[in-house]
């Protein structure tokens, strides 16, 4: 699936109205609480969706790669405020208004299915993550986090702060469990980078969660 090609094949009224924007690495695409009435199609780059807890803790919720989208929930639930979206790499997005997005979806069954699949996946992923995190130990949350990033190709860009926010762990507790996993030769953490040493062992741990 290539969103650039889909856009080129979209109805003319949609294709001519698409807005293209560039977001350099380290900039915000959306801030938490922004009102949003657009669908964002991520053509290139890597973006992170996040929110802050009432105590002000940054929590990473999801990462979007190329040929994915965000903002579709707000199209169908206008009362819902946006979560924060941050460019982890240089990003290029195509923006569509709600009206154009719905027009495209009514004229193209494949595009409609794409939106439904994106929404269904995120709902299921968020539900699964909530259940997993409520039952896993801190060590299991760390290993699952590293495994998920390794599978999505984002392990190299993962920082300790990212991990702490994703698994909701205080720095001291995270350092302790990192050291424990290093002694077990499951992972290594050196020069601010994580490395998986025993993928087979971690796969088994993750599969049993």
mmCIF file of C-alpha atoms in Angstrom, residues 57-162:
data_model
loop_
_atom_site.group_PDB
_atom_site.id
_atom_site.type_symbol
_atom_site.label_atom_id
_atom_site.label_comp_id
_atom_site.label_asym_id
_atom_site.label_seq_id
_atom_site.Cartn_x
_atom_site.Cartn_y
_atom_site.Cartn_z
ATOM 1 C CA UNK A 57 4.155 12.805 32.973
ATOM 2 C CA UNK A 58 4.802 12.360 29.248
ATOM 3 C CA UNK A 59 3.419 9.057 27.979
ATOM 4 C CA UNK A 60 4.177 7.717 24.508
ATOM 5 C CA UNK A 61 1.127 5.887 23.163
ATOM 6 C CA UNK A 62 1.893 4.926 19.587
ATOM 7 C CA UNK A 63 4.281 5.429 16.691
ATOM 8 C CA UNK A 64 3.227 6.007 13.105
ATOM 9 C CA UNK A 65 5.376 5.035 10.143
ATOM 10 C CA UNK A 66 4.966 5.926 6.495
ATOM 11 C CA UNK A 67 1.715 4.959 4.778
ATOM 12 C CA UNK A 68 -0.312 5.292 7.950
ATOM 13 C CA UNK A 69 -2.735 7.966 9.072
ATOM 14 C CA UNK A 70 -3.938 9.863 12.109
ATOM 15 C CA UNK A 71 -6.750 12.284 12.844
ATOM 16 C CA UNK A 72 -9.389 9.883 11.551
ATOM 17 C CA UNK A 73 -10.932 9.390 15.010
ATOM 18 C CA UNK A 74 -11.639 13.131 15.327
ATOM 19 C CA UNK A 75 -13.413 13.107 11.940
ATOM 20 C CA UNK A 76 -16.089 10.825 13.363
ATOM 21 C CA UNK A 77 -15.956 12.079 16.951
ATOM 22 C CA UNK A 78 -15.745 15.902 16.761
ATOM 23 C CA UNK A 79 -15.968 16.326 20.536
ATOM 24 C CA UNK A 80 -12.717 14.422 21.019
ATOM 25 C CA UNK A 81 -9.639 16.605 21.396
ATOM 26 C CA UNK A 82 -6.425 15.639 19.669
ATOM 27 C CA UNK A 83 -3.508 13.888 21.304
ATOM 28 C CA UNK A 84 -0.027 15.255 20.689
ATOM 29 C CA UNK A 85 1.799 14.179 17.537
ATOM 30 C CA UNK A 86 5.574 14.697 17.404
ATOM 31 C CA UNK A 87 7.892 14.180 14.424
ATOM 32 C CA UNK A 88 10.624 11.707 15.413
ATOM 33 C CA UNK A 89 12.045 11.942 11.875
ATOM 34 C CA UNK A 90 11.447 14.420 9.070
ATOM 35 C CA UNK A 91 7.812 13.906 8.084
ATOM 36 C CA UNK A 92 5.785 14.675 4.993
ATOM 37 C CA UNK A 93 2.017 14.559 5.385
ATOM 38 C CA UNK A 94 -0.968 15.025 3.117
ATOM 39 C CA UNK A 95 -3.921 16.787 4.736
ATOM 40 C CA UNK A 96 -7.559 16.294 3.806
ATOM 41 C CA UNK A 97 -10.581 18.054 5.260
ATOM 42 C CA UNK A 98 -13.359 15.982 6.794
ATOM 43 C CA UNK A 99 -15.587 16.646 3.791
ATOM 44 C CA UNK A 100 -12.949 15.484 1.290
ATOM 45 C CA UNK A 101 -12.025 12.465 3.403
ATOM 46 C CA UNK A 102 -15.651 11.312 3.544
ATOM 47 C CA UNK A 103 -16.129 12.001 -0.163
ATOM 48 C CA UNK A 104 -13.113 9.845 -0.998
ATOM 49 C CA UNK A 105 -14.279 7.093 1.351
ATOM 50 C CA UNK A 106 -17.737 6.969 -0.272
ATOM 51 C CA UNK A 107 -16.253 6.717 -3.759
ATOM 52 C CA UNK A 108 -13.419 4.279 -3.006
ATOM 53 C CA UNK A 109 -14.163 1.118 -1.039
ATOM 54 C CA UNK A 110 -10.463 0.375 -0.600
ATOM 55 C CA UNK A 111 -9.796 3.767 0.983
ATOM 56 C CA UNK A 112 -12.856 3.362 3.214
ATOM 57 C CA UNK A 113 -11.547 -0.042 4.324
ATOM 58 C CA UNK A 114 -8.135 1.506 5.012
ATOM 59 C CA UNK A 115 -9.676 4.073 7.402
ATOM 60 C CA UNK A 116 -11.750 1.418 9.174
ATOM 61 C CA UNK A 117 -8.733 -0.873 9.544
ATOM 62 C CA UNK A 118 -6.628 1.977 10.974
ATOM 63 C CA UNK A 119 -9.300 2.834 13.535
ATOM 64 C CA UNK A 120 -9.965 -0.779 14.469
ATOM 65 C CA UNK A 121 -6.249 -1.504 14.882
ATOM 66 C CA UNK A 122 -5.698 1.495 17.164
ATOM 67 C CA UNK A 123 -8.716 0.712 19.316
ATOM 68 C CA UNK A 124 -7.630 -2.912 19.684
ATOM 69 C CA UNK A 125 -3.990 -1.963 20.285
ATOM 70 C CA UNK A 126 -4.882 0.568 22.994
ATOM 71 C CA UNK A 127 -7.200 -1.910 24.718
ATOM 72 C CA UNK A 128 -4.597 -4.666 24.601
ATOM 73 C CA UNK A 129 -1.899 -2.305 25.876
ATOM 74 C CA UNK A 130 -4.049 -1.266 28.838
ATOM 75 C CA UNK A 131 -4.745 -4.877 29.790
ATOM 76 C CA UNK A 132 -1.107 -5.935 29.327
ATOM 77 C CA UNK A 133 0.310 -3.052 31.331
ATOM 78 C CA UNK A 134 -2.065 -3.673 34.220
ATOM 79 C CA UNK A 135 -0.905 -7.276 34.623
ATOM 80 C CA UNK A 136 2.782 -7.255 33.627
ATOM 81 C CA UNK A 137 5.769 -6.796 35.893
ATOM 82 C CA UNK A 138 8.146 -3.912 35.186
ATOM 83 C CA UNK A 139 10.662 -6.325 33.634
ATOM 84 C CA UNK A 140 7.993 -7.741 31.329
ATOM 85 C CA UNK A 141 6.868 -4.241 30.319
ATOM 86 C CA UNK A 142 10.458 -3.294 29.480
ATOM 87 C CA UNK A 143 11.099 -6.398 27.380
ATOM 88 C CA UNK A 144 7.768 -6.095 25.591
ATOM 89 C CA UNK A 145 8.515 -2.436 24.823
ATOM 90 C CA UNK A 146 11.944 -3.256 23.392
ATOM 91 C CA UNK A 147 10.589 -6.203 21.415
ATOM 92 C CA UNK A 148 7.805 -4.080 19.895
ATOM 93 C CA UNK A 149 10.263 -1.390 18.828
ATOM 94 C CA UNK A 150 12.642 -3.991 17.394
ATOM 95 C CA UNK A 151 9.782 -5.407 15.330
ATOM 96 C CA UNK A 152 8.793 -1.965 14.040
ATOM 97 C CA UNK A 153 12.395 -0.938 13.270
ATOM 98 C CA UNK A 154 12.470 1.914 15.796
ATOM 99 C CA UNK A 155 14.710 0.358 18.450
ATOM 100 C CA UNK A 156 17.737 2.369 17.314
ATOM 101 C CA UNK A 157 15.927 5.657 17.959
ATOM 102 C CA UNK A 158 14.565 4.620 21.351
ATOM 103 C CA UNK A 159 15.897 6.529 24.370
ATOM 104 C CA UNK A 160 15.669 5.668 28.029
ATOM 105 C CA UNK A 161 13.264 8.578 28.518
ATOM 106 C CA UNK A 162 11.037 7.144 25.769
#
